[in-house]
Coordinates of C-alpha atoms in Angstrom, one line a residue:
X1 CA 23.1 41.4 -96.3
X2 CA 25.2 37.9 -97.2
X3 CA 28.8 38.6 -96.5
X4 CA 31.1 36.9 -93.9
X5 CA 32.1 38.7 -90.7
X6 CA 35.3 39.6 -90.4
X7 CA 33.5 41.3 -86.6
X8 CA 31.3 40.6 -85.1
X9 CA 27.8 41.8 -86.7
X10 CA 25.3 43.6 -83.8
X11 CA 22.5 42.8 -86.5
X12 CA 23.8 39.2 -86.8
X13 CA 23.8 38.6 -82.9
X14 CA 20.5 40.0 -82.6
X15 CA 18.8 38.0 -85.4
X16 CA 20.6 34.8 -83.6
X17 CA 19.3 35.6 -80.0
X18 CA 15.9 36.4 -81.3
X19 CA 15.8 32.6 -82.9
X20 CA 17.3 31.2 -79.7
X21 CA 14.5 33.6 -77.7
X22 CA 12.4 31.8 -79.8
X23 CA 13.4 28.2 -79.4
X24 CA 13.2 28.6 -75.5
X25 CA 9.8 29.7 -75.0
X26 CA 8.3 27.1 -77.7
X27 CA 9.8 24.6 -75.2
X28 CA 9.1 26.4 -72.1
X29 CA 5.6 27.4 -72.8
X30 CA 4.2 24.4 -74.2
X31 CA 0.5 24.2 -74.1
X32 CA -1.1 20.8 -73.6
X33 CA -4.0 19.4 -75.4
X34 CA -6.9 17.6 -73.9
X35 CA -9.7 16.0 -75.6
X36 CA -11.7 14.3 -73.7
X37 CA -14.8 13.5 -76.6
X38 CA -14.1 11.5 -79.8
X39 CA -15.5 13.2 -82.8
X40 CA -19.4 11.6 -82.9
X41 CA -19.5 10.2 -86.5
X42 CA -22.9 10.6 -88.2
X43 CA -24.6 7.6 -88.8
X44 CA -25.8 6.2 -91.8
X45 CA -29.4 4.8 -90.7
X46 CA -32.0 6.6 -92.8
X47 CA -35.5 6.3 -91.7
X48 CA -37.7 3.7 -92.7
X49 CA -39.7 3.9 -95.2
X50 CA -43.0 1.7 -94.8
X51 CA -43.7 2.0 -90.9
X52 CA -47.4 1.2 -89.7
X53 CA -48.5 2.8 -87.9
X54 CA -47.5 6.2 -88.5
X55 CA -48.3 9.3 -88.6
X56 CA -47.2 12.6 -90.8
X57 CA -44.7 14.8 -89.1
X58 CA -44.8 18.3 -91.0
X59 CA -42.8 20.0 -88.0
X60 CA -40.3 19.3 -85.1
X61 CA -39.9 21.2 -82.0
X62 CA -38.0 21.4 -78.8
X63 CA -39.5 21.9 -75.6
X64 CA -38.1 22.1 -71.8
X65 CA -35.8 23.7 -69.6
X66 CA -33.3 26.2 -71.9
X67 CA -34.9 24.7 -75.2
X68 CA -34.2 27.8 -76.7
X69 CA -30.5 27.2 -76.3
X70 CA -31.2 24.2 -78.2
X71 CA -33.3 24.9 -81.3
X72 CA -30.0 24.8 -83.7
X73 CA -30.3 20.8 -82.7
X74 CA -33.5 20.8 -84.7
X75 CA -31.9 20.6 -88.1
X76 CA -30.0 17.5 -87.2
X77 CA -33.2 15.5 -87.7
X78 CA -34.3 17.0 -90.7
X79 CA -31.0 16.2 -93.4
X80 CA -31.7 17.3 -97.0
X81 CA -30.9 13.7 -98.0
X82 CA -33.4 12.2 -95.0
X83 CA -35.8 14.4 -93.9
X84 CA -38.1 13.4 -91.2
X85 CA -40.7 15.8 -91.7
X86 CA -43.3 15.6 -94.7
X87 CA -43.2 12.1 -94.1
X88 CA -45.3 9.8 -92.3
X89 CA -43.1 8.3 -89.0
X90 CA -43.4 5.6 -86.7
X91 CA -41.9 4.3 -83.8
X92 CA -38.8 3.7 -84.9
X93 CA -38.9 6.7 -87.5
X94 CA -38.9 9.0 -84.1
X95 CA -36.7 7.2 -82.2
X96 CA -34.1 7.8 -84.9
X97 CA -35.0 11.4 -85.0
X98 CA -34.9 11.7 -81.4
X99 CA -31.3 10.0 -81.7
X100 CA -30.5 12.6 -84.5
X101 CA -30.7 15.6 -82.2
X102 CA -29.2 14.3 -79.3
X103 CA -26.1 13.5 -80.9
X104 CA -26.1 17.0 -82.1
X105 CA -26.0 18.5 -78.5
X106 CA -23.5 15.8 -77.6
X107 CA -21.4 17.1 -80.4
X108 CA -20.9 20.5 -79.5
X109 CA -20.2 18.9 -76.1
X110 CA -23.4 18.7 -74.3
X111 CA -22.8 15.3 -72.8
X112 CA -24.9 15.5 -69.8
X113 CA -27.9 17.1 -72.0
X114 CA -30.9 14.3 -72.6
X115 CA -33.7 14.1 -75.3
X116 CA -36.7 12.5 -75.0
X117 CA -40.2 12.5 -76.8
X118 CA -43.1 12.9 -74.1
X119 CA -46.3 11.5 -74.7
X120 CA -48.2 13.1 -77.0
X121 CA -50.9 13.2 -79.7
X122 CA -49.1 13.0 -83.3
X123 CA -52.3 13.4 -85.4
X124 CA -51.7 17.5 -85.3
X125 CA -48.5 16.7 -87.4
X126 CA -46.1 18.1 -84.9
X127 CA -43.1 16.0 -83.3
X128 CA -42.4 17.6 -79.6
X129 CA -38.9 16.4 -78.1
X130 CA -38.1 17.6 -74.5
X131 CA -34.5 18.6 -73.8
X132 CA -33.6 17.9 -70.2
X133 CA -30.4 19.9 -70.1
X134 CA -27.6 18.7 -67.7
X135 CA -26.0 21.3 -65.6
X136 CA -23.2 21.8 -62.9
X137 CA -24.9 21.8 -59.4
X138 CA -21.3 21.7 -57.5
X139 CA -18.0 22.1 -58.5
X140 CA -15.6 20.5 -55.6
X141 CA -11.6 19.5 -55.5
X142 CA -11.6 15.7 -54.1
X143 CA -10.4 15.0 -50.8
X144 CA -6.5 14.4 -51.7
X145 CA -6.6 17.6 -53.2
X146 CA -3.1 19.6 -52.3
X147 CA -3.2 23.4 -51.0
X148 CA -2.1 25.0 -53.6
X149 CA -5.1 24.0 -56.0
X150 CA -7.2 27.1 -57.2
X151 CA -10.1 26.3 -59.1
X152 CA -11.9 29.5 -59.7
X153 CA -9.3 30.9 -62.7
X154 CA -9.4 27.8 -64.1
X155 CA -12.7 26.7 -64.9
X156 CA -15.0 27.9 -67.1
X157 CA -18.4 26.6 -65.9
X158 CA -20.0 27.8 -63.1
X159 CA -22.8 26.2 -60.5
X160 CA -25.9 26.5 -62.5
X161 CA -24.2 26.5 -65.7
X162 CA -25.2 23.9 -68.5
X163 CA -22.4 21.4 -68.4
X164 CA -20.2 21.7 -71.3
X165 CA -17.2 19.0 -72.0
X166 CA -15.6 21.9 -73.6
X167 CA -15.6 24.0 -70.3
X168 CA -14.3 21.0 -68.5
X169 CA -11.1 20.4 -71.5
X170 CA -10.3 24.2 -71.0
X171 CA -10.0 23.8 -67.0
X172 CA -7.7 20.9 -67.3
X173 CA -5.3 22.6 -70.0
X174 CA -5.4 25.1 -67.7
X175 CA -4.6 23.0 -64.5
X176 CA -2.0 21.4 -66.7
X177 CA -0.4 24.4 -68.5
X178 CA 1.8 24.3 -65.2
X179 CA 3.8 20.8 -66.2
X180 CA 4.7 19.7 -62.5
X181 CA 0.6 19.3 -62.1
X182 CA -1.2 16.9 -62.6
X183 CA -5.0 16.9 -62.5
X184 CA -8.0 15.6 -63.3
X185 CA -11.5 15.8 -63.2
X186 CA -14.6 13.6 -62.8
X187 CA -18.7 14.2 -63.4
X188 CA -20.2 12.6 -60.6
X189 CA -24.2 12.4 -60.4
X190 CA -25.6 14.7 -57.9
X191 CA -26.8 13.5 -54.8
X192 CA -28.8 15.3 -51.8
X193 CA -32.3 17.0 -51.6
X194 CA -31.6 20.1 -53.8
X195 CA -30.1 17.6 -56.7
X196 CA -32.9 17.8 -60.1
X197 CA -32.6 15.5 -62.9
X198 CA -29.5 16.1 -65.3
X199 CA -27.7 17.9 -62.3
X200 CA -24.1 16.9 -61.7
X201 CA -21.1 17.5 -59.6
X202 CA -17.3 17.7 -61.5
X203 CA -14.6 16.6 -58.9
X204 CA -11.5 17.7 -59.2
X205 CA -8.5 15.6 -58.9
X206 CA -5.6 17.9 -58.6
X207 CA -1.6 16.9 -57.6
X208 CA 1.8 18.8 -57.2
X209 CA 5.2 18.2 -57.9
X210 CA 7.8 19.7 -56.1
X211 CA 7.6 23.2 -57.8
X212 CA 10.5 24.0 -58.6
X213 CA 12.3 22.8 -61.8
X214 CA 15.9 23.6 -63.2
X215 CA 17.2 23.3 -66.9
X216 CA 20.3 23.0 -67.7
X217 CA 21.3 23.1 -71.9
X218 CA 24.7 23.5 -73.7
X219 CA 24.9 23.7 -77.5
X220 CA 27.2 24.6 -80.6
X221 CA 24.9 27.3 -82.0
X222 CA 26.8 30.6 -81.0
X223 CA 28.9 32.8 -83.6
X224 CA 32.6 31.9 -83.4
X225 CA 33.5 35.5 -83.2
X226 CA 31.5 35.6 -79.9
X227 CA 31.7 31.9 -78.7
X228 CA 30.1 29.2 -80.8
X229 CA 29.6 27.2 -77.6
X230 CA 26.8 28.0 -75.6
X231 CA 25.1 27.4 -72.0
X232 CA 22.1 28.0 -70.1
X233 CA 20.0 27.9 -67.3
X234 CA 16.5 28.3 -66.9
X235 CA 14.3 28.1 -63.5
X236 CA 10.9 27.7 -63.3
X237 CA 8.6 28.3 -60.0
X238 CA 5.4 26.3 -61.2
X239 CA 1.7 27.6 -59.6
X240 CA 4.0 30.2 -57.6
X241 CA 0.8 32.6 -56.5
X242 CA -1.5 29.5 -56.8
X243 CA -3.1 30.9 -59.7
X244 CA -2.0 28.2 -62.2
X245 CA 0.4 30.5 -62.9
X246 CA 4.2 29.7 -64.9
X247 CA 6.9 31.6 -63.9
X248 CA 10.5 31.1 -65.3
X249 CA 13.7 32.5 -65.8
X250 CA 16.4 31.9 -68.1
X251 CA 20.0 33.4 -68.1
X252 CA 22.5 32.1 -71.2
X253 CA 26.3 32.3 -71.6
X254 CA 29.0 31.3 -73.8
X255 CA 31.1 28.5 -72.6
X256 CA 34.4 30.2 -73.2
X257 CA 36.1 32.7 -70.9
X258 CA 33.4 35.4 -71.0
X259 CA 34.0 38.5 -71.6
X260 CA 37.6 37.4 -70.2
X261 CA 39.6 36.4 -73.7
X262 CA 38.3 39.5 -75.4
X263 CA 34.9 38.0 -76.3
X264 CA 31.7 36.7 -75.0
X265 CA 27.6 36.7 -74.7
X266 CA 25.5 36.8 -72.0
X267 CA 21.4 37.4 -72.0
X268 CA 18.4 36.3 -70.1
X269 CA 14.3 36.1 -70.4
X270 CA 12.0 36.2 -67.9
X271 CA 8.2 35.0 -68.7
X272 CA 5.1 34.8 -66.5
X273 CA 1.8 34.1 -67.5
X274 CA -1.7 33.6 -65.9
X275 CA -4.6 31.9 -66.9
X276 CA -8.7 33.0 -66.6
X277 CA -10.8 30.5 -68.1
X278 CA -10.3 30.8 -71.7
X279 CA -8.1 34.0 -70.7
X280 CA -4.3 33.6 -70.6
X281 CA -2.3 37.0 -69.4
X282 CA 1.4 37.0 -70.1
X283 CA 4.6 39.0 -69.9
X284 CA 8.1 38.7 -71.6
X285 CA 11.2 40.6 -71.1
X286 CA 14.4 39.7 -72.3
X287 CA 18.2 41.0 -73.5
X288 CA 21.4 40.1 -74.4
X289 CA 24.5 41.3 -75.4
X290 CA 27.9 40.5 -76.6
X291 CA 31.8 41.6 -76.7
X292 CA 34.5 41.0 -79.2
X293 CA 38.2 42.0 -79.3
X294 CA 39.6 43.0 -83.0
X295 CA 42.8 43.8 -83.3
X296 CA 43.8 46.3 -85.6
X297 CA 47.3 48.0 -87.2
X298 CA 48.2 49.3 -84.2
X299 CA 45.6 48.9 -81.5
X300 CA 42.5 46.7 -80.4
X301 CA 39.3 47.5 -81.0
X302 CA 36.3 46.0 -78.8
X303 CA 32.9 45.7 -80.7
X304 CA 30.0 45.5 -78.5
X305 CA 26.3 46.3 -78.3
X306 CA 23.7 45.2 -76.4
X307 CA 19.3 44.5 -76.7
X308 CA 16.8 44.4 -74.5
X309 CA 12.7 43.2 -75.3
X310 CA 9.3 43.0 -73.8
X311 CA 6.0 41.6 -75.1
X312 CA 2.3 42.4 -72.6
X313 CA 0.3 39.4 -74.5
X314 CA -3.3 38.8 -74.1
X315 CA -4.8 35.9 -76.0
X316 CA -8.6 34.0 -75.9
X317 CA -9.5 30.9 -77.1
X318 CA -12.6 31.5 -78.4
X319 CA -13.5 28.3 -80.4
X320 CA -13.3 24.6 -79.5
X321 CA -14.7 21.3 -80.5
X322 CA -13.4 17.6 -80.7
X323 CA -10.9 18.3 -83.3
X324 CA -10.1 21.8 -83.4
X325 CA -9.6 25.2 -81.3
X326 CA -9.2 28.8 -82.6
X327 CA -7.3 31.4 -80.3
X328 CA -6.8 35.3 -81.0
X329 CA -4.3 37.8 -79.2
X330 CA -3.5 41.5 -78.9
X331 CA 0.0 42.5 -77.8
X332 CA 2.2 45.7 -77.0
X333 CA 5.3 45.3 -77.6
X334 CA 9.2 47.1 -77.6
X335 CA 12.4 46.5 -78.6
X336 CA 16.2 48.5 -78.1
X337 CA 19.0 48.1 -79.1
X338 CA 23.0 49.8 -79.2
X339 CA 26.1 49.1 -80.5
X340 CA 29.3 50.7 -79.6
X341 CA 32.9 50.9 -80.6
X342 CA 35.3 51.4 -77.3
X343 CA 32.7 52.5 -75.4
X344 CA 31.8 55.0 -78.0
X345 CA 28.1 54.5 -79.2
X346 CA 26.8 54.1 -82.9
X347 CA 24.6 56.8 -83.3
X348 CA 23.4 55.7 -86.8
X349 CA 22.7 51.5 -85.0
X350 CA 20.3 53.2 -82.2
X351 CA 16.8 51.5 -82.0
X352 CA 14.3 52.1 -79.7
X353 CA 11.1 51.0 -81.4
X354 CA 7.5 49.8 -80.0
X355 CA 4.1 48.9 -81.1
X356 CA 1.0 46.5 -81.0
X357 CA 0.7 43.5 -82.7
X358 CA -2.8 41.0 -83.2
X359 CA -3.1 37.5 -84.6
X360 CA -4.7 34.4 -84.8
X361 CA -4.0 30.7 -83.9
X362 CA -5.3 27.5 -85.0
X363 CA -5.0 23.7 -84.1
X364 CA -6.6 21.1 -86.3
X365 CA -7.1 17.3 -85.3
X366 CA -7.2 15.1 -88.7
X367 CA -7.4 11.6 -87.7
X368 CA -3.9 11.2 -86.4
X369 CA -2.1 14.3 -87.8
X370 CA -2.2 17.6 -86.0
X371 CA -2.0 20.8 -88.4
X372 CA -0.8 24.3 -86.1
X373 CA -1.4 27.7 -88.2
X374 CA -1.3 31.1 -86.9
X375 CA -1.0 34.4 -89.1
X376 CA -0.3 37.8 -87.5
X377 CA 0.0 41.8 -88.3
X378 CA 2.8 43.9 -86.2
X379 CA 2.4 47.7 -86.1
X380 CA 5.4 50.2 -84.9
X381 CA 4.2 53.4 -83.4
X382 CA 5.3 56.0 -81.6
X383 CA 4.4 55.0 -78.1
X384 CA 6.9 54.3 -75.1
X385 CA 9.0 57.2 -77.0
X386 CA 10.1 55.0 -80.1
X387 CA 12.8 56.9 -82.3
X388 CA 12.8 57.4 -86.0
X389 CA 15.2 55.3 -87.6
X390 CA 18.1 56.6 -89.2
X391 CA 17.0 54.4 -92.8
X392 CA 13.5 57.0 -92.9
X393 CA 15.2 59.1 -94.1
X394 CA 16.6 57.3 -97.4
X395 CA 12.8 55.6 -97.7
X396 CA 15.0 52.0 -96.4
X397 CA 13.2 51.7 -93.2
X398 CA 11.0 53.0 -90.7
X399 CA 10.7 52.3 -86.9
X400 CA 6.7 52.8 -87.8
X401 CA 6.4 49.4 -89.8
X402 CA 3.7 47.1 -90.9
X403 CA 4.3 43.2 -91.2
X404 CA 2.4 40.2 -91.7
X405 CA 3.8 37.3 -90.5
X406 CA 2.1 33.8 -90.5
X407 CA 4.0 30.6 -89.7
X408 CA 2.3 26.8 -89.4
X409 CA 3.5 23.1 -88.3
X410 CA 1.6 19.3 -90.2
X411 CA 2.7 16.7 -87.6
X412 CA 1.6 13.0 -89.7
X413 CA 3.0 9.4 -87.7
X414 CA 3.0 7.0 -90.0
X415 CA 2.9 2.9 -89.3
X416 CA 4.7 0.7 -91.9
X417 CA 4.5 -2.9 -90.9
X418 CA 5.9 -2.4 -87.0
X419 CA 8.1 0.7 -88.1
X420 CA 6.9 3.6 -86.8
X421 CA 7.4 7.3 -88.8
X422 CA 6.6 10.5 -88.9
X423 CA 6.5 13.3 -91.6
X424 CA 6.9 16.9 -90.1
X425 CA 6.6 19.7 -92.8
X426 CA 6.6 23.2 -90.9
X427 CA 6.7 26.8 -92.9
X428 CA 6.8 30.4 -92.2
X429 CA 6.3 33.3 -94.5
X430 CA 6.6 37.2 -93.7
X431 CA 5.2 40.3 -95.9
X432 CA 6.1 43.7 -95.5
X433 CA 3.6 46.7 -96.0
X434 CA 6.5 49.5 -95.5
X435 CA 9.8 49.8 -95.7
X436 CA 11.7 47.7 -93.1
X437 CA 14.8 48.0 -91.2
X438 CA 17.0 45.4 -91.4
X439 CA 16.2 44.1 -87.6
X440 CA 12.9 43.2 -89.2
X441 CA 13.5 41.6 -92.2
X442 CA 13.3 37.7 -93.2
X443 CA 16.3 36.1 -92.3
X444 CA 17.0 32.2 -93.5
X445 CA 20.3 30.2 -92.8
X446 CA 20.8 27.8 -90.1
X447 CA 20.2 25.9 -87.7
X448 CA 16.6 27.8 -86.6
X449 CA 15.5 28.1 -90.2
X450 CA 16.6 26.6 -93.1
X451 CA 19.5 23.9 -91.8
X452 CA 22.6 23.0 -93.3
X453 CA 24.5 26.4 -93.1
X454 CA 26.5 27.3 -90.2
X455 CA 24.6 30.6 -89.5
X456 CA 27.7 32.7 -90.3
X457 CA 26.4 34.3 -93.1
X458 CA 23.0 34.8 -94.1
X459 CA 20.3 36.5 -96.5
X460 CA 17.9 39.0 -95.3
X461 CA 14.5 40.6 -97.4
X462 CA 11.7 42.3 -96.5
X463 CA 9.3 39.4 -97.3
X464 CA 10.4 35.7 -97.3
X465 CA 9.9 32.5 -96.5
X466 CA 10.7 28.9 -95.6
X467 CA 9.9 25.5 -95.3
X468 CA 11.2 22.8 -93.4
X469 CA 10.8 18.7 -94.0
X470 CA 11.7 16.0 -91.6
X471 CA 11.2 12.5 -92.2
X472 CA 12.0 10.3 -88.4
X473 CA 12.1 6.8 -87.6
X474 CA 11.3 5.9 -84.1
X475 CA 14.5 3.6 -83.2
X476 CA 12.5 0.5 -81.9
X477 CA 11.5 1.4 -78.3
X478 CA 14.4 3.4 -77.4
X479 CA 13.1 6.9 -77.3
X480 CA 15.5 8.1 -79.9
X481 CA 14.7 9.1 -83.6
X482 CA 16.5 9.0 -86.7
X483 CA 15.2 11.7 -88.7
X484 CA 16.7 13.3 -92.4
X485 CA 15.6 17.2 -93.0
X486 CA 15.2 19.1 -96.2
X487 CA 15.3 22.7 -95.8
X488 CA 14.0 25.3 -98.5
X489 CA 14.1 29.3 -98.0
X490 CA 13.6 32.5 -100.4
X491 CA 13.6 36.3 -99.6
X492 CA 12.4 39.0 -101.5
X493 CA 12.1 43.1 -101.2
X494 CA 14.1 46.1 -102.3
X495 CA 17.1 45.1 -100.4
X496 CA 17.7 41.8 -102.1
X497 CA 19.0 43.8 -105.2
X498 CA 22.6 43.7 -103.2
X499 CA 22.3 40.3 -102.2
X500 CA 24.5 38.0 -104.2
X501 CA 21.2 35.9 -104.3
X502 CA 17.8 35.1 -102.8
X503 CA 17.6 31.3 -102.0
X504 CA 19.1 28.5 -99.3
X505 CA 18.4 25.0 -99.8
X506 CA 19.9 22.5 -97.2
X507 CA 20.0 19.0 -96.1
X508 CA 20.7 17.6 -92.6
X509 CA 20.6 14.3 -90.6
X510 CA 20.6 13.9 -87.2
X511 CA 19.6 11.9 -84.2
X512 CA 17.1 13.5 -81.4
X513 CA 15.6 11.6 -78.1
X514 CA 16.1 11.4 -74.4
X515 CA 16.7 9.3 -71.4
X516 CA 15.1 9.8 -68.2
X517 CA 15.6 13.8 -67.6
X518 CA 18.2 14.1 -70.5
X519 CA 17.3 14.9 -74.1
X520 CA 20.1 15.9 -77.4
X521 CA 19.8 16.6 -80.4
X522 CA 22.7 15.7 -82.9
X523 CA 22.7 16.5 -86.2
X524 CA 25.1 17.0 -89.7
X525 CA 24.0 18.7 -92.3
X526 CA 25.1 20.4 -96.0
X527 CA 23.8 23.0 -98.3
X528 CA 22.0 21.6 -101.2
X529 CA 21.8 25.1 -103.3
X530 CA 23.3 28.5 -102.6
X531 CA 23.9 31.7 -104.6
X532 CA 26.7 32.2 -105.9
X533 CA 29.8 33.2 -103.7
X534 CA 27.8 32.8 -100.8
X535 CA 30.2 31.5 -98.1
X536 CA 29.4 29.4 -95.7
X537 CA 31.1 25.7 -94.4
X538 CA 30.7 22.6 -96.4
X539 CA 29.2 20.3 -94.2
X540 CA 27.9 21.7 -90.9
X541 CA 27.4 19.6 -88.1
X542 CA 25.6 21.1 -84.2
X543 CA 24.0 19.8 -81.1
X544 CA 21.9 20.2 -78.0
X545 CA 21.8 18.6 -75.0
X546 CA 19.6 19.8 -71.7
X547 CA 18.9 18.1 -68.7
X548 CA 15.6 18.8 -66.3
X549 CA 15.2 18.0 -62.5

């Protein structure tokens, strides 16, 4: 669909709230990073070539405490380009291949783990290297520690466990996924009569805020048949059963009248999640809905309708090194949603739809740029009694749909002389597998997908995609950025054949930054390329302003 509302649109609000639904838990459920172990670079020392004297090394093996954990280490010291064995090895020839494999296990985050080579008799043409592995004999919250810490959903390792920098990474993202927390934690030798060689302690270091935090946001991005401005307020209960848990809620208005001038919005979500070491649990539910007066020949009509969602996730990281971590997640979800007329319901706009949906997620460290990907399939069924929808039977939609969806994010800074930039380039694509209805379908034009359109009117397919490019200029050193966007968006699918056309292009500049617990976002924009009659405004300009305590 792409034609202006003359009344309001129930699809139109629900498309909006669902990309404002969306803005608010990016920003609300934030996950930090922590990388605690520089990528170990492989060195360029090849082994010598002339050593006396030496002696033939045809094979290498570990030996020790859990060396069978270890034998992938091996092959580190035998590179096709510099292989140690079927060569004749001296002193220094094994103390580089010694060196070879212990930066292996310290790689994969073994940092506690020690090799050494015992003595031994060479002349039998077999290196031996001992692995001493380091493990976690205690695992202790400092003495400042506050009383709400919990430790044991947190971290990974346990006492006895081989000690893993990874493990340690995990616990403090998840002592930190709560943002008035700060924590920390420490790998102490081990001390006493029961402490072996390689054993150590981690200390945690763990600190509360005041729990509680308060948001409070305005912005411009409502419909004007509704209220374009908008307001909300979102409160947060940080670690509130002591299980590093997040907890908020988050109820929006429009900043007229309210429902008291004939028109109005109102909504809320509410999100909690847990963590269990490389576990995270969470729940969404949210609605919304929305009022406007028409008046007609000789009476007033008074559209309304209203939605309501809820999302069980469960995700697992089940990958991580020093520059990248792979997640998965299943979820269960359901959506409904009415419209009425006076009170009277719209049969034919009833949904009531659920299903599962799994995915993948993926963070990349190169050098200074981060790269975020994730890709996901959604499945309506039949459970939690999910109606038919009306379009099944024309073969234009089904409550029973199949969509891949995958979406991705290139952060690059960028130093010029003292000038500091960044390059953002984020896309998102969406293919259907069955017929979709239109709640489902790819929607592009403004502000939350491709900018420079004031939102009004937009185009919707059953596949599609965008792209979105922002160049910013940090502003000296006074937290704000100057940044110019470049928006491009296309859909496709059977329902495009009514559309006057397929593609948005848009431009917008804006300034975004914060002081102390306030942050905005302004911005202007324009459409660069648009169908054909497409209506929208010639220069749109928004903004956003919050405020945290």
């Amino acid at each position: 669909m792409a034609q202006p509302a003359s009344m309001v649109d129930g699809l139109q609000q629900e498309l909006r709230q669902r990309e404002r639904e969306r803005a608010l838990r990016s920003q609300q459920e934030a996950a930090p990073d922590v990388r605690l172990q520089r990528p170990v670079q492989a060195g360029d020392e090849r082994l010598p070539e002339h050593e006396s004297p030496c002696f033939r090394i045809d094979r290498i093996r570990l030996e020790g405490d859990a060396a069978e954990r270890f034998q992938w280490a091996v092959k580190a010291a035998d590179p096709a380009n510099d292989r140690a064995t079927g060569r004749c090895l001296g002193s220094e020839g094994i103390s580089l291949t010694m060196k070879r494999v212990q930066n292996a296990i310290v790689a994969r985050g073994y940092v506690t783990t020690r090799v050494l080579a015992p003595p031994q008799d060479l002349k039998q043409g077999t290196l031996t290297l001992a692995v001493i592995p380091g493990r976690v004999r205690r695992i202790r919250f400092s003495e400042s520690r506050g009383r709400r810490g919990t430790k044991w959903n947190a971290v990974p390792a346990r006492p006895g466990d081989i000690l893993n920098v990874r493990d340690i990474e995990q616990a403090l993202e998840n002592f930190q996924r709560v943002p008035t927390v700060d924590a920390d934690i420490q790998i102490t030798p081990a001390e006493g009569p029961d402490a072996k060689p390689g054993d150590s302690d981690l200390v945690i270091k763990w600190k509360q805020d005041f729990p509680f935090r308060i948001t409070l946001s305005a912005d411009d991005a409502g419909s004007k048949f509704t209220g374009k401005y908008q307001g909300s307020v979102t409160l947060s209960y940080d670690n509130w059963w002591t299980l590093n848990d997040l907890f908020y809620v988050s109820l929006n208005h429009d900043l007229g009248r309210g429902y008291g001038d004939g028109k109005g919005t109102r909504g809320y979500t509410v999100h909690y999640e847990v963590p269990y070491d490389y576990w995270l649990l969470g729940f969404t539910i949210s609605g919304y809905d929305y009022r406007q007066s028409v008046a007609g020949g000789n009476r007033t009509y008074v559209f309304s309708g209203s939605s309501e969602n809820s999302e069980l996730r469960l995700s697992r990281l089940f990958y991580r090194d020093a520059v990248r971590k792979t997640s998965a997640y299943v979820a269960a979800w359901s959506r409904n949603s009415r419209n009425y007329i006076d009170d009277t319901e719209i049969e034919v706009q009833r949904r009531r739809m659920a299903g599962w949906a799994v995915g993948l997620a993926h963070r990349e460290f190169i050098g200074a740029a981060t790269l975020d990907a994730d890709v996901g399939y959604r499945r309506g069924t039949g459970m939690l009694s999910a109606r038919a929808a009306p379009e099944e039977a024309f073969g234009e939609g089904t409550s029973r749909s199949a969509v891949i969806t995958a979406q991705g994010q290139l952060n690059i800074p960028i130093a010029v002389s003292k000038q500091r930039f960044r390059y953002l380039v984020a896309w998102r694509a969406q293919w259907n597998r069955t017929s979709l209805v239109p709640q489902d379908r790819f929607q592009i034009g403004g502000r939350y997908t491709v900018r420079g359109f004031d939102g009004e009117t937009t185009l919707l397919g059953e596949r599609g995609w965008l792209v979105r490019n922002d160049l910013g200029w940090a502003m000296g050193n006074t937290g704000q950025e100057l940044y110019l966007g470049v928006d491009y968006g296309q859909v496709r699918g059977p329902s495009t054949q009514e559309l006057i056309g397929t593609h948005l292009a848009g431009a917008v500049i804006g300034v975004r930054g914060g002081y102390k617990r306030l942050y905005w976002d302004a911005f202007a924009g324009r459409p660069i390329s648009t169908p054909d009659g497409f209506q929208t405004a010639s220069t749109t300009a928004g903004f956003n302003i919050s405020w945290t305590y």
